[in-house]
Structure formats: C-alpha cells, structure tokens
C-alpha cells in the first residue's frame, strides 16, 4: 500500500492545502495529513481546532487520515511505515526551501519527497495571509475550505 504523509502546521487549513491533498489522494492509497507540533511556535488555532478543520473538510474521504506528531518528519514516517512525503510548490521561494528540506530528509532516511505544483487559483494563498485577514476582520472565506469558516 502506497502511503504519503502531508506534513505542515495547517494554522489554518487553506484552499491551497485542500487542493494538494485532494490531488495527492489520486496518487496514493492513503494520504496522512500530519500536523507538526513545534513547542517554540505560537499558533492562532489550537491543535484540536486545526485537526477538526481537516477532519471535517475530508469527512467523506476514507483515504485521508489526520494525525499530529512531534520531532523529525522522517522519524515519524519510519514510525508509521510511510515511504513518501507529499509537499506543495507555489513559487521559486517554496522550491528553494523545499529542496533543502528534501535533500536533508534524503540524507536522514530513504524517503522520497513528491512535489505537486499548486493550482493557479490557489497558488497565492498561505496560512499566514489567511491569519492576517482573520486578524483584521477581512473576508477570508474564499481562501479556506468550508470547515474553517466558523470563527
Ligand atoms: P509549514 O508550517 O511547513 O509552512 P504549511 O501548513 O504552511 O506548513 O504548509 C504545508 C504544505 O502545504 C507545504 O508543502 C506547502 O508548500 C503547502 N502549501 C501551503 N500553501 C499552499 C498553497 N496555497 N497551495 C498548495 N500548497 C500549499
């Protein structure tokens, strides 16, 4: 069974993440959306809220699981028996950043990173922009799946 992990903060889940997960499911038997816990980072949404947004967005898709993890992504992959990391690429800055992470991960473990280019319609969206719009009471509903539109 081909399983991939889609790691990130998902603070909150955006339409860009949704697009990559939906397309990733066509390539893998299971996509595990893994919320990385970084104790040094301050989040807008609690872990429970972030998890709920993702679970509700994919409630009808049994091939998508949601988990949280601490530590290195490759260690978590080994722990749960996953051979692929799925990532989205929006722009050249993402590419440079992701390239360094993917090379490092390959040094650490025989795990392949699979990149999907973002859809043109969602390539400008980031969780940090969504948080900024929410903080300033702007209309963020176009930037996120329905499950996130509840705050
Ligand atoms: P991180 O904390 O690693 O920045 P994010 O939750 O922002 O995590 O993103 C996780 C993954 O989702 C990354 O691979 C990132 O490139 C991808 N991603 C983020 N925004 C988008 C978007 N608008 N379209 C497609 N992929 C995206």
XYZ file of N, CA and C and ligand atoms in Angstrom:
480
model
N 0.848 -1.206 0.000
C 0.000 0.000 0.000
C 0.880 1.251 0.000
N 0.658 2.136 -0.970
C 1.452 3.365 -1.064
C 0.834 4.454 -0.188
N 1.617 4.841 0.836
C 1.109 5.874 1.750
C 2.011 7.093 1.688
N 1.399 8.270 1.767
C 2.184 9.507 1.824
C 1.748 10.318 3.028
N 2.706 11.058 3.555
C 2.403 11.964 4.644
C 2.431 13.384 4.067
N 1.461 14.207 4.453
C 1.456 15.619 4.036
C 1.649 16.445 5.310
N 2.907 16.801 5.597
C 3.175 17.485 6.865
C 3.039 19.007 6.764
N 2.672 19.627 7.857
C 2.577 21.087 7.879
C 2.010 21.558 9.194
N 1.835 22.876 9.297
C 1.253 23.447 10.518
C -0.268 23.543 10.408
N -0.739 23.823 9.196
C -2.181 23.936 8.928
C -2.870 24.884 9.910
N -2.305 26.076 10.030
C -2.789 27.072 11.002
C -3.351 28.290 10.264
N -4.514 28.177 9.603
C -5.373 27.006 9.456
C -5.184 26.337 8.092
N -5.949 25.241 7.881
C -6.039 24.593 6.571
C -6.518 25.634 5.566
N -5.893 25.676 4.373
C -6.317 26.634 3.343
C -6.807 25.875 2.108
N -7.366 26.628 1.160
C -7.806 26.010 -0.096
C -6.608 25.463 -0.861
N -5.422 26.030 -0.628
C -4.196 25.523 -1.267
C -3.843 24.147 -0.740
N -3.870 23.977 0.587
C -3.630 22.650 1.177
C -4.668 21.658 0.648
N -5.925 22.119 0.629
C -7.040 21.252 0.218
C -6.800 20.714 -1.193
N -6.340 21.601 -2.054
C -6.062 21.226 -3.449
C -4.973 20.142 -3.527
N -3.895 20.331 -2.773
C -2.786 19.358 -2.817
C -3.241 18.009 -2.239
N -3.974 18.029 -1.151
C -4.429 16.775 -0.515
C -5.370 16.031 -1.466
N -6.304 16.766 -2.071
C -7.277 16.149 -2.975
C -6.577 15.515 -4.174
N -5.562 16.192 -4.681
C -4.838 15.639 -5.837
C -3.903 14.522 -5.410
N -3.358 14.616 -4.195
C -2.458 13.586 -3.679
C -3.160 12.242 -3.511
N -4.422 12.310 -3.161
C -5.209 11.095 -2.942
C -5.330 10.265 -4.229
N -5.204 10.931 -5.373
C -5.271 10.203 -6.651
C -3.971 9.446 -6.927
N -2.904 9.840 -6.242
C -1.596 9.207 -6.476
C -1.274 8.126 -5.454
N -1.873 8.229 -4.270
C -1.532 7.312 -3.179
C -2.781 6.588 -2.665
N -2.541 5.438 -2.015
C -3.670 4.698 -1.439
C -4.175 5.391 -0.174
N -3.245 6.089 0.497
C -3.629 6.801 1.723
C -2.787 8.067 1.850
N -3.419 9.163 2.213
C -2.688 10.405 2.490
C -2.914 10.745 3.960
N -1.811 10.820 4.694
C -1.900 11.120 6.120
C -1.513 12.581 6.318
N -2.487 13.393 6.661
C -2.214 14.804 6.907
C -1.655 14.879 8.325
N -0.397 15.301 8.438
C 0.284 15.239 9.736
C 0.574 16.647 10.244
N -0.048 16.997 11.343
C 0.142 18.330 11.929
C 1.379 18.281 12.820
N 2.404 19.012 12.412
C 3.648 19.037 13.175
C 3.506 19.940 14.391
N 3.914 19.425 15.535
C 3.827 20.231 16.765
C 5.207 20.794 17.071
N 5.293 22.116 17.065
C 6.553 22.793 17.374
C 6.305 23.645 18.616
N 6.878 23.221 19.754
C 6.562 23.898 21.022
C 7.064 25.342 21.049
N 7.995 25.689 20.140
C 8.516 27.057 20.125
C 7.607 27.999 19.325
N 6.651 27.439 18.588
C 5.815 28.242 17.704
C 4.494 28.609 18.369
N 4.034 29.844 18.105
C 2.726 30.253 18.636
C 1.708 30.117 17.510
N 0.605 29.432 17.780
C -0.391 29.202 16.739
C -1.634 30.043 16.973
N -2.350 30.380 15.891
C -3.619 31.096 16.042
C -4.711 30.110 16.467
N -4.672 28.904 15.890
C -5.680 27.887 16.199
C -5.038 26.769 17.018
N -5.804 26.241 17.978
C -5.272 25.155 18.804
C -5.112 23.902 17.945
N -4.362 22.953 18.443
C -4.161 21.694 17.722
C -5.514 21.027 17.446
N -6.406 21.052 18.444
C -7.728 20.427 18.293
C -8.522 21.106 17.168
N -8.467 22.447 17.139
C -9.192 23.174 16.091
C -8.630 22.847 14.709
N -7.294 22.854 14.621
C -6.651 22.583 13.316
C -6.989 21.176 12.835
N -7.009 20.232 13.783
C -7.304 18.844 13.439
C -8.768 18.727 12.961
N -9.649 19.400 13.687
C -11.078 19.347 13.357
C -11.355 19.945 11.963
N -10.706 21.072 11.646
C -10.890 21.691 10.324
C -10.576 20.678 9.220
N -9.472 19.936 9.405
C -9.039 18.995 8.354
C -9.967 17.780 8.322
N -10.285 17.256 9.503
C -11.165 16.068 9.560
C -12.524 16.373 8.927
N -13.064 17.539 9.233
C -14.382 17.886 8.678
C -14.313 18.125 7.170
N -13.220 18.725 6.712
C -13.077 19.008 5.279
C -13.032 17.709 4.474
N -12.498 16.635 5.095
C -12.347 15.374 4.358
C -13.170 14.244 4.997
N -14.268 14.608 5.622
C -15.096 13.617 6.330
C -15.567 12.498 5.403
N -15.753 12.812 4.110
C -16.272 11.799 3.168
C -15.171 11.048 2.438
N -13.921 11.257 2.817
C -12.806 10.636 2.099
C -12.038 9.679 3.018
N -12.357 8.381 2.954
C -11.718 7.415 3.867
C -10.216 7.240 3.646
N -9.698 7.686 2.490
C -8.258 7.525 2.217
C -7.416 8.610 2.884
N -8.076 9.563 3.549
C -7.337 10.657 4.194
C -7.438 10.534 5.714
N -6.271 10.510 6.362
C -6.235 10.420 7.834
C -5.587 11.700 8.367
N -5.918 12.066 9.589
C -5.309 13.247 10.200
C -4.645 12.838 11.517
N -3.381 13.189 11.664
C -2.650 12.860 12.899
C -1.792 14.070 13.293
N -1.213 14.016 14.477
C -0.240 15.047 14.842
C 1.035 14.341 15.276
N 2.154 15.062 15.186
C 3.429 14.435 15.548
C 4.414 15.480 16.038
N 5.400 14.984 16.775
C 6.489 15.854 17.240
C 7.798 15.276 16.722
N 8.797 16.115 16.568
C 10.101 15.605 16.147
C 10.274 15.636 14.645
N 11.280 14.889 14.159
C 11.594 14.907 12.736
C 10.526 14.177 11.922
N 10.199 14.773 10.763
C 9.182 14.160 9.898
C 9.622 12.764 9.446
N 10.921 12.606 9.107
C 11.376 11.279 8.632
C 11.275 10.226 9.738
N 11.524 10.623 10.985
C 11.394 9.663 12.091
C 9.934 9.217 12.231
N 9.039 10.204 12.070
C 7.618 9.873 12.171
C 7.200 8.952 11.017
N 7.756 9.210 9.813
C 7.452 8.356 8.653
C 7.857 6.917 8.948
N 9.058 6.744 9.521
C 9.542 5.391 9.828
C 8.630 4.732 10.864
N 8.264 5.538 11.861
C 7.427 5.021 12.950
C 6.088 4.471 12.441
N 5.499 5.188 11.457
C 4.172 4.740 10.995
C 4.244 3.985 9.655
N 5.464 3.749 9.167
C 5.629 2.955 7.944
C 5.189 3.653 6.668
N 5.639 4.902 6.505
C 5.296 5.684 5.305
C 6.575 5.965 4.509
N 6.524 5.783 3.179
C 7.730 5.960 2.352
C 7.764 7.266 1.567
N 6.671 8.027 1.579
C 6.619 9.237 0.754
C 6.158 10.453 1.561
N 6.792 11.581 1.247
C 6.365 12.859 1.829
C 5.782 13.674 0.673
N 4.588 14.186 0.849
C 3.938 14.998 -0.178
C 4.086 16.469 0.212
N 4.487 17.300 -0.757
C 4.604 18.735 -0.488
C 4.052 19.525 -1.674
N 3.615 20.734 -1.415
C 3.111 21.598 -2.480
C 4.136 22.675 -2.813
N 4.223 23.025 -4.093
C 5.140 24.092 -4.510
C 4.342 25.230 -5.116
N 4.506 26.414 -4.530
C 3.777 27.576 -5.019
C 4.600 28.454 -5.940
N 5.877 28.573 -5.625
C 6.715 29.579 -6.307
C 8.198 29.231 -6.122
N 9.111 29.997 -6.740
C 10.538 29.681 -6.618
C 11.044 29.681 -5.174
N 10.483 30.530 -4.333
C 10.923 30.562 -2.926
C 10.588 29.237 -2.246
N 9.384 28.712 -2.510
C 8.993 27.402 -1.972
C 9.972 26.348 -2.476
N 10.319 26.424 -3.773
C 11.197 25.406 -4.362
C 12.537 25.363 -3.637
N 13.150 26.535 -3.430
C 14.470 26.581 -2.772
C 14.387 26.029 -1.355
N 13.365 26.432 -0.650
C 13.167 25.997 0.732
C 12.929 24.480 0.776
N 12.031 24.013 -0.076
C 11.664 22.600 -0.086
C 12.816 21.709 -0.548
N 13.634 22.258 -1.464
C 14.774 21.498 -1.980
C 15.734 21.166 -0.845
N 16.033 22.157 -0.013
C 16.950 21.942 1.111
C 16.377 20.917 2.094
N 15.096 21.025 2.362
C 14.469 20.079 3.302
C 14.472 18.668 2.711
N 14.132 18.563 1.425
C 14.050 17.231 0.794
C 15.425 16.565 0.758
N 16.467 17.344 0.431
C 17.821 16.778 0.415
C 18.224 16.317 1.813
N 17.910 17.137 2.802
C 18.248 16.770 4.184
C 17.516 15.487 4.576
N 16.240 15.419 4.242
C 15.462 14.227 4.581
C 16.027 12.982 3.905
N 16.484 13.150 2.667
C 17.064 12.011 1.934
C 18.369 11.553 2.581
N 19.104 12.487 3.178
C 20.330 12.113 3.904
C 19.985 11.325 5.166
N 18.843 11.669 5.738
C 18.460 11.064 7.014
C 17.764 9.714 6.853
N 17.046 9.532 5.754
C 16.258 8.305 5.583
C 15.902 8.096 4.109
N 15.687 6.852 3.700
C 15.331 6.584 2.296
C 13.866 6.883 2.005
N 13.509 8.118 2.197
C 12.118 8.531 1.993
C 12.063 9.546 0.856
N 11.200 9.301 -0.120
C 11.098 10.195 -1.280
C 10.105 11.316 -1.005
N 10.469 12.525 -1.445
C 9.509 13.638 -1.361
C 8.899 13.838 -2.744
N 7.599 13.886 -2.794
C 6.872 14.070 -4.054
C 6.253 15.464 -4.027
N 6.545 16.243 -5.086
C 6.046 17.624 -5.128
C 4.910 17.758 -6.134
N 3.894 18.471 -5.736
C 2.838 18.825 -6.683
C 2.828 20.340 -6.826
N 2.735 20.805 -8.078
C 2.614 22.251 -8.283
C 1.205 22.661 -7.884
N 1.114 23.785 -7.234
C -0.198 24.258 -6.795
C -1.054 24.651 -7.995
N -2.343 24.607 -7.809
C -3.258 25.083 -8.852
C -3.095 26.597 -8.963
N -3.271 27.108 -10.179
C -3.120 28.551 -10.406
C -4.059 29.354 -9.487
N -5.247 28.815 -9.254
C -6.258 29.555 -8.470
C -5.908 29.668 -6.997
N -5.039 28.786 -6.488
C -4.757 28.814 -5.045
C -3.281 29.072 -4.733
N -2.495 29.336 -5.773
C -1.044 29.414 -5.558
C -0.626 30.622 -4.712
N -1.488 31.628 -4.589
C -1.133 32.825 -3.826
C -1.513 32.696 -2.353
N -2.214 31.626 -2.005
C -2.747 31.510 -0.633
C -1.719 30.906 0.319
N -1.597 31.501 1.497
C -0.762 30.908 2.542
C -1.517 31.032 3.859
N -1.190 30.160 4.804
C -1.846 30.233 6.117
C -1.555 31.579 6.768
N -0.345 32.122 6.556
C -0.016 33.390 7.227
C -0.866 34.538 6.667
N -1.159 34.516 5.376
C -2.032 35.556 4.808
C -3.459 35.382 5.348
N -3.916 34.131 5.433
C -5.260 33.881 5.974
C -5.351 34.415 7.415
N -4.308 34.139 8.224
C -4.314 34.621 9.622
C -4.373 36.142 9.674
N -3.647 36.787 8.780
C -3.609 38.249 8.727
C -5.001 38.808 8.386
N -5.670 38.170 7.424
C -7.011 38.613 7.027
C -7.982 38.406 8.192
N -7.879 37.250 8.868
C -8.765 36.966 10.013
C -8.540 37.998 11.119
N -7.272 38.256 11.434
C -6.925 39.214 12.499
C -7.515 40.590 12.246
N -7.607 40.950 10.952
C -8.091 42.283 10.602
C -9.546 42.271 10.133
N -10.255 41.204 10.529
C -11.684 41.072 10.242
C -12.044 41.145 8.767
N -11.157 40.662 7.921
C -11.448 40.638 6.484
C -12.203 39.367 6.111
N -12.690 39.320 4.881
C -13.420 38.142 4.405
C -12.416 37.090 3.924
N -12.235 36.098 4.768
C -11.245 35.052 4.452
C -11.892 33.812 3.855
N -13.244 33.855 3.671
C -13.964 32.634 3.304
C -13.547 32.069 1.940
N -13.074 32.934 1.059
C -12.662 32.446 -0.267
C -11.326 31.713 -0.203
N -10.607 31.868 0.906
C -9.243 31.336 0.992
C -9.150 29.986 1.685
N -10.269 29.553 2.276
C -10.237 28.328 3.093
C -11.421 27.407 2.759
N -11.297 26.097 3.047
C -12.450 25.215 2.867
C -13.564 25.579 3.858
N -14.773 25.101 3.572
C -15.956 25.447 4.400
C -15.771 25.146 5.881
N -15.071 24.052 6.192
C -14.936 23.641 7.597
C -14.193 24.674 8.446
N -13.441 25.549 7.815
C -12.658 26.555 8.563
C -13.483 27.818 8.782
N -14.617 27.931 8.061
C -15.407 29.169 8.135
C -16.371 29.137 9.307
N -15.833 29.203 10.505
C -16.731 29.109 11.669
C -16.324 30.037 12.793
N -15.227 30.691 12.661
C -14.747 31.559 13.756
C -15.487 32.863 13.798
P 4.671 24.877 7.083
O 4.423 25.060 8.530
O 5.620 23.749 6.737
O 4.899 26.150 6.311
P 2.082 24.795 5.915
O 0.972 24.281 6.745
O 2.085 26.238 5.588
O 3.357 24.264 6.587
O 2.177 24.004 4.526
C 2.291 22.628 4.416
C 2.448 22.234 2.947
O 1.410 22.820 2.181
C 3.744 22.685 2.278
O 4.171 21.694 1.378
C 3.343 23.902 1.499
O 4.167 24.105 0.364
C 1.954 23.503 1.082
N 1.144 24.672 0.796
C 0.972 25.765 1.564
N 0.153 26.659 0.942
C -0.193 26.095 -0.244
C -0.986 26.538 -1.354
N -1.573 27.722 -1.394
N -1.119 25.689 -2.392
C -0.514 24.481 -2.346
N 0.274 24.033 -1.378
C 0.438 24.829 -0.320
